[in-house]
């Protein structure tokens, strides 16, 4: 900004001199601390209106009572003291949205945390927004490829769906969603990762990992760390959702990950109890269900008349000792369109991702799969279910008939195929080829410990000798007779060269 | 508890209104005794503040707080009181405060309303305008 502009601004001020008397509705702080404030006055304040405490500290009015207003403070509450004047702003809390937030790390108020300077945008979205109405919506039909075979094949997630990821601590919940974000590269999906109440070190590690894999080019990270006030933890998912909604309204596809909502529920419980709202089950306030349902309802697939954008939500819930019947897990399970269960037992057995394929479901189902995947995955689900049933038997006797043995054999190899390392998402075409080979008996003779080698070898072989088939499969997205014939030949050719 | 102190304030107002002269001292003394008996002496300040509010409400008095950078002359105070009285249609009680940080102009606070005509506020607006132009 140059000298002339400053002079121009001052000149403007001089001309407007008469009109700059400010009339505001104010109140007085009677009590402040623990991230909340009690304010007397503020007669005409609205619920969830933004309040200005001065010194650049803002708050949100939550409780409107006969004699005072209860508000949560966004930011440092130690500078606020009794008798301070609080101004009502007449606005609802807003966050900056738009292209400018992509690739950035921001806090729930949209202020940058990555030291890359100010976020230059003129568009703002309110944090609390009513979810898209029925008329504006459309069925979920387009797949959102996570790059994880077990999910894409058996628990497919569609664009606009809400799929819960639930499991104990240290079962790979975050790893799963980070893989999903990395896999969105080149798929025209904008990603928003909302980190709630996590250690700053973990967030830094995730951001570095995303950046090193080029995923930050289409990702925004919204951070409310463990050291931030509860008010920011509570707001973070809503802020992240608003940032995503902007892109949805532009007709784009968005993936929003809330990691995790149990910590948000705890933060909201803290605020509610401090505001003296009556506690309910597990001391959560009565509107804890509404808190999560209104957030997750904002995930949607809009129809063509409304731009055709979508917002997919992947909320994460952490359970205590596998107890999925606790209050918050049951709530969120009932809200979402399916869940992915991660179990520590499976994790320690070496099955990673530790997905319990029996308990995990996707209520959108195969509508969100490409045709080729639909064809192979139908068999996969059946084979795995039969394997699970027979696996219990196999522990007792060795006297099994041939068919059972084969079934168990197949199951063990499929389990092996479904294992996948971290940061190794697979393109859907590769997944189809592997599953096709596995389900058509090509790996039944391969030793279990060699299955992964076979898989990698096959993919390398396809990349070298089968570029035409792979390209065709990627284009057609279904197993036509000619593709299937070529694929069979390709796999047989590779198998001939593979040393068991 | 907030309701209770308000009730005491209202009761005190009525007691004071009914009794005049010597009786007034007696009424006040009795009120203090009542507070002691009910162990509410610690709340005396709150009750007093509530009483003040209730009194103003009943007697149609509006308290207007005026903050200025320099002390106001008695003539201006008189003029302001008159202007506010006619504008609000109530008896006005003007409380003057001096706050050098305002630089100039005046800030009025009437109940929940704040009218800010200070130089400090204008300087603030100017600063914000320059900042927003910069981005």
Coordinates of C-alpha atoms in Angstrom, one line a residue:
Chain A
X1 CA 0.0 0.0 0.0
X2 CA 1.5 3.3 -1.0
X3 CA 1.3 6.8 0.6
X4 CA -1.4 8.0 -1.9
X5 CA -3.7 5.2 -0.8
X6 CA -3.3 6.0 2.9
X7 CA -4.0 9.7 2.1
X8 CA -7.0 8.7 0.1
X9 CA -8.3 6.6 3.0
X10 CA -7.9 9.5 5.4
X11 CA -9.5 11.9 3.0
X12 CA -12.5 9.6 2.7
X13 CA -12.7 9.5 6.5
X14 CA -12.6 13.3 6.7
X15 CA -15.5 13.5 4.2
X16 CA -17.5 10.9 6.1
X17 CA -16.7 12.6 9.4
X18 CA -20.3 13.3 10.5
X19 CA -21.6 9.8 9.9
X20 CA -19.1 7.8 11.9
X21 CA -20.8 7.9 15.3
X22 CA -21.3 4.3 16.2
X23 CA -24.4 3.0 17.9
X24 CA -24.0 -0.5 19.4
X25 CA -26.0 -2.8 21.7
X26 CA -23.8 -3.7 24.6
X27 CA -23.6 -5.6 27.8
X28 CA -21.3 -6.0 30.8
X29 CA -19.3 -9.0 31.7
X30 CA -20.3 -10.3 35.2
X31 CA -18.3 -13.5 35.1
X32 CA -15.5 -14.9 32.9
X33 CA -13.3 -17.9 33.0
X34 CA -12.9 -21.5 31.8
X35 CA -13.6 -20.3 28.3
X36 CA -17.1 -19.0 29.0
X37 CA -18.5 -15.7 30.1
X38 CA -21.7 -14.5 31.7
X39 CA -22.9 -11.1 30.4
X40 CA -25.6 -8.9 31.8
X41 CA -27.4 -6.5 29.4
X42 CA -27.3 -7.4 25.7
X43 CA -31.1 -7.2 25.7
X44 CA -31.7 -8.0 22.0
X45 CA -28.9 -10.5 21.3
X46 CA -29.8 -13.5 19.2
X47 CA -28.8 -17.1 19.8
X48 CA -25.4 -18.0 18.3
X49 CA -24.7 -14.3 17.5
X50 CA -21.1 -13.3 17.5
X51 CA -20.0 -11.0 20.4
X52 CA -17.1 -8.6 20.4
X53 CA -15.1 -8.6 23.7
X54 CA -12.6 -6.1 22.4
X55 CA -8.9 -6.7 22.0
X56 CA -9.8 -8.9 19.0
X57 CA -11.4 -11.5 21.1
X58 CA -14.8 -12.8 20.0
X59 CA -17.5 -15.0 21.5
X60 CA -20.7 -16.7 20.7
X61 CA -23.9 -16.2 22.7
X62 CA -25.3 -19.7 23.6
X63 CA -27.5 -19.3 26.6
X64 CA -30.1 -16.5 26.6
X65 CA -31.5 -16.3 30.1
X66 CA -33.8 -13.9 32.0
X67 CA -31.0 -12.0 33.6
X68 CA -27.9 -12.7 31.7
X69 CA -26.4 -14.2 28.5
X70 CA -24.1 -17.2 28.6
X71 CA -21.4 -17.1 25.9
X72 CA -18.4 -19.1 24.9
X73 CA -15.2 -17.3 24.3
X74 CA -13.2 -18.0 21.1
X75 CA -9.6 -17.5 22.1
X76 CA -7.8 -16.2 25.1
X77 CA -10.2 -15.6 28.0
X78 CA -7.6 -14.4 30.5
X79 CA -7.8 -10.7 29.2
X80 CA -11.5 -10.6 29.8
X81 CA -12.5 -9.3 33.2
X82 CA -15.6 -8.4 35.2
X83 CA -17.1 -5.1 34.0
X84 CA -15.7 -5.3 30.5
X85 CA -18.1 -4.0 27.8
X86 CA -19.3 -6.6 25.3
X87 CA -20.7 -5.5 21.9
X88 CA -23.2 -7.5 19.9
X89 CA -22.2 -7.6 16.2
X90 CA -25.5 -8.7 14.7
X91 CA -23.7 -11.4 12.7
X92 CA -23.4 -15.1 12.9
X93 CA -19.8 -16.6 13.0
X94 CA -18.3 -16.8 9.6
X95 CA -15.2 -18.4 8.1
X96 CA -13.3 -17.5 4.9
X97 CA -13.9 -19.9 2.0
X98 CA -12.8 -20.3 -1.5
X99 CA -9.7 -21.3 -3.5
X100 CA -7.5 -19.3 -1.1
X101 CA -7.9 -21.8 1.7
X102 CA -6.7 -24.8 -0.4
X103 CA -3.3 -26.0 0.7
X104 CA -3.5 -24.1 3.9
X105 CA -3.5 -25.0 7.6
X106 CA -6.0 -22.9 9.4
X107 CA -7.8 -22.7 12.8
X108 CA -11.6 -23.0 13.1
X109 CA -11.9 -19.3 12.6
X110 CA -10.1 -19.5 9.3
X111 CA -6.9 -17.8 10.6
X112 CA -3.7 -19.2 9.1
X113 CA -1.5 -21.4 11.3
X114 CA 1.1 -22.3 8.6
X115 CA 2.9 -19.0 8.4
X116 CA 2.1 -18.6 4.7
X117 CA 0.5 -15.2 5.2
X118 CA -3.0 -14.0 5.2
X119 CA -5.9 -15.8 3.5
X120 CA -6.9 -13.5 0.7
X121 CA -10.6 -14.1 0.0
X122 CA -13.7 -12.0 -0.2
X123 CA -16.1 -14.9 0.3
X124 CA -17.3 -15.9 3.8
X125 CA -19.7 -18.7 4.8
X126 CA -21.5 -18.9 8.1
X127 CA -20.3 -21.7 10.3
X128 CA -23.8 -23.0 11.0
X129 CA -25.7 -23.6 7.9
X130 CA -28.9 -25.5 7.2
X131 CA -28.3 -28.7 5.3
X132 CA -29.4 -28.9 1.7
X133 CA -33.1 -29.6 1.3
X134 CA -34.6 -32.8 -0.1
X135 CA -35.5 -31.1 -3.4
X136 CA -31.9 -30.2 -4.1
X137 CA -30.5 -33.7 -3.5
X138 CA -29.8 -36.7 -5.7
X139 CA -29.0 -40.4 -5.1
X140 CA -25.4 -41.3 -4.4
X141 CA -24.1 -43.1 -7.5
X142 CA -20.5 -42.0 -8.1
X143 CA -17.8 -43.9 -6.2
X144 CA -15.3 -42.1 -4.0
X145 CA -12.2 -44.3 -4.3
X146 CA -10.3 -44.6 -1.1
X147 CA -7.5 -46.7 -2.6
X148 CA -8.0 -49.3 0.1
X149 CA -9.0 -52.7 -1.4
X150 CA -11.1 -53.9 1.5
X151 CA -13.1 -50.7 1.5
X152 CA -13.5 -50.1 -2.2
X153 CA -14.5 -53.7 -2.8
X154 CA -16.6 -54.6 0.2
X155 CA -17.7 -51.3 1.8
X156 CA -17.9 -48.9 -1.1
X157 CA -18.2 -45.2 -0.3
X158 CA -20.1 -42.9 -2.7
X159 CA -19.6 -39.2 -3.3
X160 CA -22.1 -37.5 -0.9
X161 CA -22.2 -40.4 1.6
X162 CA -21.4 -40.3 5.3
X163 CA -19.4 -43.3 6.4
X164 CA -18.3 -43.6 10.0
X165 CA -14.9 -44.9 10.8
X166 CA -14.9 -46.4 14.3
X167 CA -12.4 -48.2 16.5
X168 CA -10.2 -48.2 19.5
X169 CA -7.1 -46.1 19.9
X170 CA -4.2 -47.2 17.8
X171 CA -6.2 -49.2 15.3
X172 CA -5.3 -47.1 12.2
X173 CA -8.3 -44.9 11.9
X174 CA -6.3 -41.8 10.9
X175 CA -4.0 -43.8 8.7
X176 CA -7.1 -45.0 6.7
X177 CA -8.4 -41.5 6.1
X178 CA -5.0 -40.1 5.2
X179 CA -4.7 -42.9 2.6
X180 CA -8.1 -41.9 1.3
X181 CA -7.0 -38.3 1.0
X182 CA -3.8 -39.2 -0.8
X183 CA -5.7 -41.4 -3.2
X184 CA -7.9 -38.4 -4.3
X185 CA -5.0 -37.0 -6.3
X186 CA -6.1 -36.4 -9.9
X187 CA -9.7 -37.5 -9.1
X188 CA -11.1 -33.9 -8.9
X189 CA -12.0 -34.1 -5.2
X190 CA -11.2 -31.3 -2.8
X191 CA -10.3 -32.6 0.6
X192 CA -10.7 -31.0 4.0
X193 CA -9.1 -32.7 7.0
X194 CA -10.5 -31.4 10.4
X195 CA -8.2 -32.4 13.3
X196 CA -10.0 -32.0 16.6
X197 CA -8.1 -32.2 19.9
X198 CA -5.1 -34.0 18.5
X199 CA -1.5 -33.5 19.5
X200 CA 0.2 -30.8 17.4
X201 CA 3.1 -33.2 16.7
X202 CA 0.7 -35.6 15.1
X203 CA -0.9 -32.9 13.0
X204 CA 2.5 -31.7 11.9
X205 CA 3.4 -35.2 10.8
X206 CA 0.2 -35.6 8.9
X207 CA 0.6 -32.2 7.1
X208 CA 4.2 -33.1 6.2
X209 CA 3.1 -36.5 4.9
X210 CA 0.3 -35.0 2.8
X211 CA 2.7 -32.3 1.4
X212 CA 5.4 -34.8 0.5
X213 CA 2.8 -36.8 -1.5
X214 CA 1.5 -33.8 -3.3
X215 CA -1.9 -34.1 -1.5
X216 CA -1.7 -30.6 0.0
X217 CA -2.4 -29.2 -3.5
X218 CA -6.1 -30.0 -3.0
X219 CA -6.4 -30.3 0.8
X220 CA -7.2 -27.9 3.6
X221 CA -6.3 -28.8 7.2
X222 CA -8.5 -27.3 9.9
X223 CA -6.8 -27.6 13.3
X224 CA -8.2 -27.2 16.8
X225 CA -5.4 -28.8 18.8
X226 CA -5.4 -30.3 22.2
X227 CA -4.2 -27.0 23.7
X228 CA -6.9 -24.9 22.1
X229 CA -10.0 -23.8 24.1
X230 CA -13.0 -26.1 24.0
X231 CA -15.0 -23.6 22.0
X232 CA -12.7 -24.0 19.1
X233 CA -12.8 -27.8 19.3
X234 CA -16.6 -27.6 19.2
X235 CA -16.5 -25.3 16.2
X236 CA -13.9 -27.0 14.1
X237 CA -16.1 -29.6 12.3
X238 CA -18.6 -26.9 11.4
X239 CA -15.9 -24.6 10.1
X240 CA -14.4 -27.4 8.0
X241 CA -17.9 -28.3 6.7
X242 CA -18.6 -24.7 5.6
X243 CA -15.3 -24.6 3.7
X244 CA -16.3 -27.8 2.0
X245 CA -19.8 -26.5 1.2
X246 CA -18.4 -23.7 -0.8
X247 CA -16.9 -26.1 -3.2
X248 CA -20.0 -28.2 -3.2
X249 CA -22.0 -25.1 -4.2
X250 CA -19.5 -24.6 -7.0
X251 CA -20.5 -28.0 -8.4
X252 CA -17.3 -29.8 -7.2
X253 CA -16.8 -32.9 -5.2
X254 CA -15.5 -32.6 -1.6
X255 CA -14.3 -35.0 1.0
X256 CA -14.4 -33.9 4.6
X257 CA -12.8 -35.9 7.4
X258 CA -13.7 -35.2 11.0
X259 CA -10.9 -36.6 13.2
X260 CA -12.5 -37.2 15.7
X261 CA -16.0 -36.4 16.7
X262 CA -15.7 -38.0 20.2
X263 CA -13.3 -35.3 21.2
X264 CA -15.7 -32.7 19.8
X265 CA -18.5 -34.2 21.9
X266 CA -16.4 -34.0 25.0
X267 CA -15.5 -30.3 24.2
X268 CA -19.2 -29.6 23.8
X269 CA -20.0 -31.4 27.0
X270 CA -17.5 -29.2 28.8
X271 CA -19.0 -26.0 27.4
X272 CA -22.5 -27.1 28.2
X273 CA -21.8 -28.1 31.8
X274 CA -19.9 -24.8 32.4
X275 CA -23.0 -23.0 31.1
X276 CA -25.0 -25.0 33.6
X277 CA -27.1 -26.8 31.0
X278 CA -28.5 -29.9 32.6
X279 CA -26.4 -33.1 32.0
X280 CA -28.0 -36.2 30.5
X281 CA -26.6 -39.7 29.8
X282 CA -22.8 -39.9 30.3
X283 CA -23.1 -36.2 31.4
X284 CA -23.6 -35.1 27.7
X285 CA -26.1 -32.4 27.2
X286 CA -29.5 -33.2 25.7
X287 CA -28.7 -31.8 22.3
X288 CA -25.6 -33.8 21.7
X289 CA -27.5 -35.9 19.1
X290 CA -28.5 -32.7 17.3
X291 CA -24.9 -31.5 17.4
X292 CA -23.8 -34.5 15.3
X293 CA -26.9 -34.9 13.2
X294 CA -27.0 -31.3 11.9
X295 CA -23.3 -31.5 11.1
X296 CA -23.5 -34.8 9.2
X297 CA -26.8 -33.9 7.4
X298 CA -24.7 -31.2 5.6
X299 CA -23.1 -34.0 3.6
X300 CA -25.0 -34.3 0.4
X301 CA -25.0 -35.0 -3.3
X302 CA -26.8 -32.1 -5.1
X303 CA -28.7 -32.7 -8.3
X304 CA -27.9 -31.1 -11.6
X305 CA -30.2 -28.2 -11.1
X306 CA -28.1 -27.2 -8.1
X307 CA -24.7 -27.7 -9.6
X308 CA -24.3 -31.4 -9.1
X309 CA -21.6 -31.0 -6.4
X310 CA -21.2 -33.4 -3.5
X311 CA -19.8 -33.4 0.0
X312 CA -18.7 -36.7 1.4
X313 CA -18.2 -36.9 5.2
X314 CA -15.9 -39.4 6.9
X315 CA -16.4 -38.9 10.6
X316 CA -14.2 -40.8 13.0
X317 CA -15.2 -42.0 16.5
X318 CA -12.8 -43.4 19.0
X319 CA -14.3 -46.2 21.2
X320 CA -13.1 -47.3 24.7
X321 CA -12.2 -51.0 24.8
X322 CA -14.2 -51.8 21.7
X323 CA -17.5 -50.6 23.3
X324 CA -19.6 -49.5 20.4
X325 CA -22.7 -49.4 22.4
X326 CA -21.6 -46.3 24.4
X327 CA -23.7 -43.1 23.9
X328 CA -21.8 -41.2 21.2
X329 CA -20.8 -44.2 19.0
X330 CA -24.5 -45.4 18.9
X331 CA -25.6 -41.9 18.1
X332 CA -23.2 -41.4 15.2
X333 CA -23.7 -45.0 13.9
X334 CA -27.4 -44.2 13.6
X335 CA -26.8 -41.0 11.8
X336 CA -24.3 -42.2 9.2
X337 CA -24.9 -44.3 6.1
X338 CA -22.7 -47.1 7.3
X339 CA -19.6 -47.8 9.4
X340 CA -16.1 -49.2 9.1
X341 CA -15.1 -51.1 12.2
X342 CA -11.4 -51.3 13.1
X343 CA -10.4 -53.8 15.7
X344 CA -7.3 -54.0 17.8
X345 CA -7.3 -57.8 17.7
X346 CA -7.1 -57.9 14.0
X347 CA -4.5 -55.1 14.1
X348 CA -2.2 -57.2 16.3
X349 CA -2.8 -60.3 14.1
X350 CA -1.2 -58.3 11.4
X351 CA -4.3 -57.7 9.4
X352 CA -3.9 -54.1 8.5
X353 CA -6.0 -52.1 7.8
X354 CA -7.7 -53.9 10.7
X355 CA -11.2 -53.8 9.2
X356 CA -13.8 -56.2 10.6
X357 CA -15.5 -57.1 7.3
X358 CA -18.4 -58.8 9.1
X359 CA -19.5 -55.8 11.1
X360 CA -18.6 -53.0 8.6
X361 CA -21.4 -52.0 6.2
X362 CA -22.1 -49.3 3.6
X363 CA -25.8 -48.6 3.3
X364 CA -25.3 -47.1 -0.1
X365 CA -24.0 -50.4 -1.3
X366 CA -22.9 -51.3 -4.8
X367 CA -24.6 -48.3 -6.3
X368 CA -21.3 -46.6 -5.6
X369 CA -19.0 -49.0 -7.5
X370 CA -17.8 -49.2 -11.1
X371 CA -19.3 -52.1 -13.0
X372 CA -16.1 -54.1 -13.1
X373 CA -15.6 -53.8 -9.3
X374 CA -19.3 -54.7 -8.7
X375 CA -18.7 -57.9 -10.7
X376 CA -15.7 -59.1 -8.7
X377 CA -16.7 -57.7 -5.3
X378 CA -20.0 -59.7 -5.2
X379 CA -18.0 -62.9 -5.1
X380 CA -15.5 -61.5 -2.7
X381 CA -18.1 -60.7 -0.1
X382 CA -19.6 -64.2 -0.4
X383 CA -16.2 -66.0 -0.2
X384 CA -15.1 -64.0 2.8
X385 CA -18.4 -64.6 4.6
X386 CA -18.1 -68.4 4.0
X387 CA -14.5 -68.3 5.0
X388 CA -15.3 -66.7 8.3
X389 CA -17.9 -69.3 9.1
X390 CA -15.6 -72.2 8.2
X391 CA -12.5 -70.8 9.8
X392 CA -13.9 -71.5 13.3
X393 CA -14.3 -75.2 12.3
X394 CA -10.9 -75.6 10.8
X395 CA -9.4 -75.0 14.3
X396 CA -10.7 -78.4 15.5
X397 CA -10.0 -81.1 13.1
X398 CA -7.8 -81.8 10.1
X399 CA -10.5 -84.1 8.7
X400 CA -12.0 -81.6 6.3
X401 CA -13.5 -82.4 3.0
X402 CA -11.9 -81.1 -0.2
X403 CA -14.5 -78.3 -0.8
X404 CA -14.1 -76.9 2.7
X405 CA -10.4 -77.0 2.5
X406 CA -10.5 -75.1 -0.8
X407 CA -12.8 -72.6 0.7
X408 CA -10.5 -72.0 3.7
X409 CA -7.5 -71.8 1.3
X410 CA -9.2 -69.2 -0.8
X411 CA -10.2 -67.2 2.3
X412 CA -6.7 -67.2 3.7
X413 CA -5.3 -65.9 0.4
X414 CA -8.1 -63.3 0.1
X415 CA -7.3 -62.1 3.7
X416 CA -3.7 -61.7 2.5
X417 CA -4.8 -59.7 -0.5
X418 CA -6.8 -57.4 1.6
X419 CA -3.8 -56.5 3.7
X420 CA -2.3 -53.2 2.6
X421 CA 0.5 -51.0 3.8
X422 CA 0.1 -47.4 5.0
X423 CA 0.4 -44.7 2.3
X424 CA 0.0 -47.3 -0.5
X425 CA -3.4 -46.6 -2.0
X426 CA -4.2 -48.7 -5.1
X427 CA -6.0 -47.4 -8.2
X428 CA -9.3 -49.1 -8.7
X429 CA -8.2 -50.8 -11.9
X430 CA -5.3 -52.5 -10.1
X431 CA -7.8 -53.6 -7.4
X432 CA -10.0 -55.1 -10.0
X433 CA -7.2 -57.1 -11.6
X434 CA -5.9 -58.5 -8.3
X435 CA -9.4 -59.4 -7.1
X436 CA -10.2 -61.0 -10.5
X437 CA -7.0 -63.1 -10.3
X438 CA -7.7 -64.1 -6.7
X439 CA -11.4 -65.0 -7.1
X440 CA -10.8 -67.0 -10.3
X441 CA -8.4 -69.3 -8.6
X442 CA -5.2 -68.0 -10.0
X443 CA -3.6 -67.7 -6.6
X444 CA -5.0 -70.8 -4.9
X445 CA -1.6 -72.6 -5.4
X446 CA 0.5 -69.7 -4.4
X447 CA 1.9 -70.1 -0.9
X448 CA 0.3 -67.7 1.6
X449 CA 3.5 -65.9 2.4
X450 CA 4.1 -65.4 -1.3
X451 CA 0.7 -63.9 -2.0
X452 CA 1.9 -60.3 -1.6
X453 CA 4.8 -60.9 -3.9
X454 CA 2.4 -62.4 -6.5
X455 CA 0.2 -59.3 -6.2
X456 CA 3.1 -56.9 -6.7
X457 CA 4.5 -59.0 -9.5
X458 CA 1.2 -59.2 -11.3
X459 CA 0.8 -55.4 -11.1
X460 CA 4.3 -54.8 -12.4
X461 CA 3.7 -57.4 -15.2
X462 CA 0.4 -55.7 -16.1
X463 CA 2.1 -52.3 -16.2
X464 CA 4.8 -53.6 -18.5
X465 CA 2.9 -56.0 -20.8
X466 CA -0.8 -55.2 -20.4
X467 CA -1.0 -51.4 -20.9
X468 CA -3.7 -51.8 -23.5
X469 CA -6.0 -53.9 -21.4
X470 CA -5.5 -51.7 -18.3
X471 CA -6.2 -48.6 -20.3
X472 CA -9.3 -50.1 -21.8
X473 CA -10.5 -51.3 -18.4
X474 CA -10.0 -47.8 -16.9
X475 CA -12.0 -46.4 -19.8
X476 CA -14.8 -48.9 -20.0
X477 CA -15.0 -49.4 -16.2
X478 CA -16.5 -52.8 -16.8
X479 CA -15.4 -56.3 -17.7
X480 CA -16.5 -56.8 -21.2
X481 CA -15.9 -60.1 -22.8
X482 CA -12.8 -59.0 -24.7
X483 CA -11.3 -57.4 -21.7
X484 CA -11.9 -60.4 -19.6
X485 CA -10.3 -62.6 -22.2
X486 CA -7.2 -60.4 -22.4
X487 CA -7.0 -60.2 -18.6
X488 CA -7.2 -64.0 -18.3
X489 CA -4.4 -64.4 -20.8
X490 CA -2.3 -61.7 -19.0
X491 CA -2.7 -63.4 -15.6
X492 CA -1.9 -66.8 -17.0
X493 CA 1.2 -65.5 -18.7
X494 CA 2.4 -63.9 -15.5
X495 CA 1.6 -67.1 -13.5
X496 CA 3.8 -69.1 -15.8
X497 CA 6.7 -66.9 -15.0
X498 CA 6.0 -66.7 -11.2
X499 CA 8.2 -68.9 -9.1
X500 CA 6.3 -70.2 -6.0
Chain B
X1 CA -30.0 -16.4 44.2
X2 CA -30.3 -13.6 41.6
X3 CA -34.1 -13.7 41.9
X4 CA -33.9 -13.5 45.7
X5 CA -31.7 -10.4 45.8
X6 CA -34.1 -8.7 43.4
X7 CA -37.0 -9.5 45.6
X8 CA -35.2 -8.0 48.6
X9 CA -34.5 -4.9 46.6
X10 CA -38.1 -4.5 45.6
X11 CA -39.2 -5.0 49.2
X12 CA -36.7 -2.4 50.4
X13 CA -38.0 0.0 47.8
X14 CA -41.6 -0.4 49.0
X15 CA -40.6 -0.1 52.6
X16 CA -38.7 3.1 52.0
X17 CA -41.5 4.6 49.9
X18 CA -44.0 4.1 52.6
X19 CA -42.0 5.4 55.5
X20 CA -40.7 9.0 55.8
X21 CA -38.5 10.9 58.2
X22 CA -37.7 9.1 61.4
X23 CA -39.5 6.0 60.3
X24 CA -37.1 5.7 57.4
X25 CA -34.1 5.2 59.6
X26 CA -36.0 2.6 61.5
X27 CA -37.1 0.8 58.3
X28 CA -33.5 0.7 57.1
X29 CA -32.2 -0.6 60.4
X30 CA -34.9 -3.3 60.3
X31 CA -33.9 -4.2 56.8
X32 CA -30.3 -4.7 57.9
X33 CA -31.4 -6.8 60.8
X34 CA -33.4 -8.9 58.4
X35 CA -30.4 -9.4 56.2
X36 CA -28.4 -10.5 59.2
X37 CA -31.1 -12.9 60.3
X38 CA -31.3 -14.4 56.9
X39 CA -27.5 -14.5 56.6
X40 CA -27.6 -12.3 53.5
X41 CA -25.3 -9.5 54.6
X42 CA -22.6 -10.8 52.2
X43 CA -25.1 -10.1 49.3
X44 CA -25.7 -6.5 50.5
X45 CA -23.8 -5.1 47.6
X46 CA -25.8 -7.0 45.0
X47 CA -29.0 -6.0 46.7
X48 CA -27.9 -2.4 46.7
X49 CA -27.2 -2.5 43.0
X50 CA -30.5 -4.2 42.3
X51 CA -32.2 -1.6 44.5
X52 CA -30.6 1.2 42.4
X53 CA -31.8 -0.4 39.2
X54 CA -35.3 -1.0 40.6
X55 CA -35.5 2.5 42.0
X56 CA -34.6 4.0 38.6
X57 CA -37.2 1.8 36.9
X58 CA -39.9 2.8 39.3
X59 CA -39.2 6.5 39.3
X60 CA -38.6 6.6 35.6
X61 CA -35.0 7.7 35.8
X62 CA -32.5 6.8 33.1
X63 CA -28.9 6.7 34.0
X64 CA -26.7 8.0 31.2
X65 CA -22.9 7.4 31.5
X66 CA -20.8 10.0 29.6
X67 CA -17.2 9.4 29.0
X68 CA -15.0 12.2 27.7
X69 CA -11.3 12.9 27.3
X70 CA -11.5 16.0 29.4
X71 CA -13.8 17.0 32.3
X72 CA -17.1 18.6 31.1
X73 CA -18.0 22.1 32.2
X74 CA -21.2 22.4 34.3
X75 CA -22.9 24.3 31.5
X76 CA -22.5 21.4 29.1
X77 CA -23.6 18.8 31.7
X78 CA -26.8 20.8 32.2
X79 CA -27.3 21.1 28.5
X80 CA -26.8 17.4 27.9
X81 CA -29.1 16.5 30.8
X82 CA -31.8 18.7 29.2
X83 CA -31.3 17.2 25.8
X84 CA -31.4 13.6 27.0
X85 CA -34.5 14.3 29.1
X86 CA -36.4 15.6 26.2
X87 CA -35.2 12.8 23.9
X88 CA -35.9 10.0 26.3
X89 CA -39.0 11.5 28.0
X90 CA -37.6 10.5 31.4
X91 CA -35.6 12.1 34.2
X92 CA -32.0 11.7 33.3
X93 CA -29.1 11.1 35.7
X94 CA -25.9 12.0 34.1
X95 CA -22.7 10.3 35.3
X96 CA -19.6 11.9 34.0
X97 CA -16.3 10.0 33.6
X98 CA -13.0 11.1 32.3
X99 CA -11.1 8.8 30.0
X100 CA -8.0 10.4 28.3
X101 CA -7.8 7.4 26.0
X102 CA -10.7 8.6 24.0
X103 CA -8.6 11.6 22.7
X104 CA -11.8 13.7 22.0
X105 CA -15.5 13.5 21.4
X106 CA -17.8 11.6 23.8
X107 CA -19.1 8.1 24.5
X108 CA -22.7 7.7 25.9
X109 CA -24.0 4.6 27.4
X110 CA -27.7 4.4 28.0
X111 CA -28.7 1.0 29.4
X112 CA -27.8 -1.6 26.7
X113 CA -27.0 1.0 24.1
X114 CA -23.6 2.5 23.4
X115 CA -23.2 5.6 21.3
X116 CA -19.6 6.0 20.4
X117 CA -18.6 9.4 19.0
X118 CA -15.1 9.4 20.2
X119 CA -12.0 10.3 18.2
X120 CA -10.4 7.0 19.4
X121 CA -13.2 5.0 17.7
X122 CA -12.8 7.0 14.5
X123 CA -9.0 6.4 14.5
X124 CA -9.7 2.7 15.0
X125 CA -12.1 2.6 12.0
X126 CA -9.4 4.4 10.0
X127 CA -6.8 1.8 11.0
X128 CA -9.1 -1.0 10.0
X129 CA -9.9 0.6 6.7
X130 CA -6.2 1.0 5.9
X131 CA -5.6 -2.6 6.9
X132 CA -8.4 -3.9 4.7
X133 CA -7.2 -1.8 1.8
X134 CA -3.8 -3.4 2.1
X135 CA -5.1 -7.0 1.7

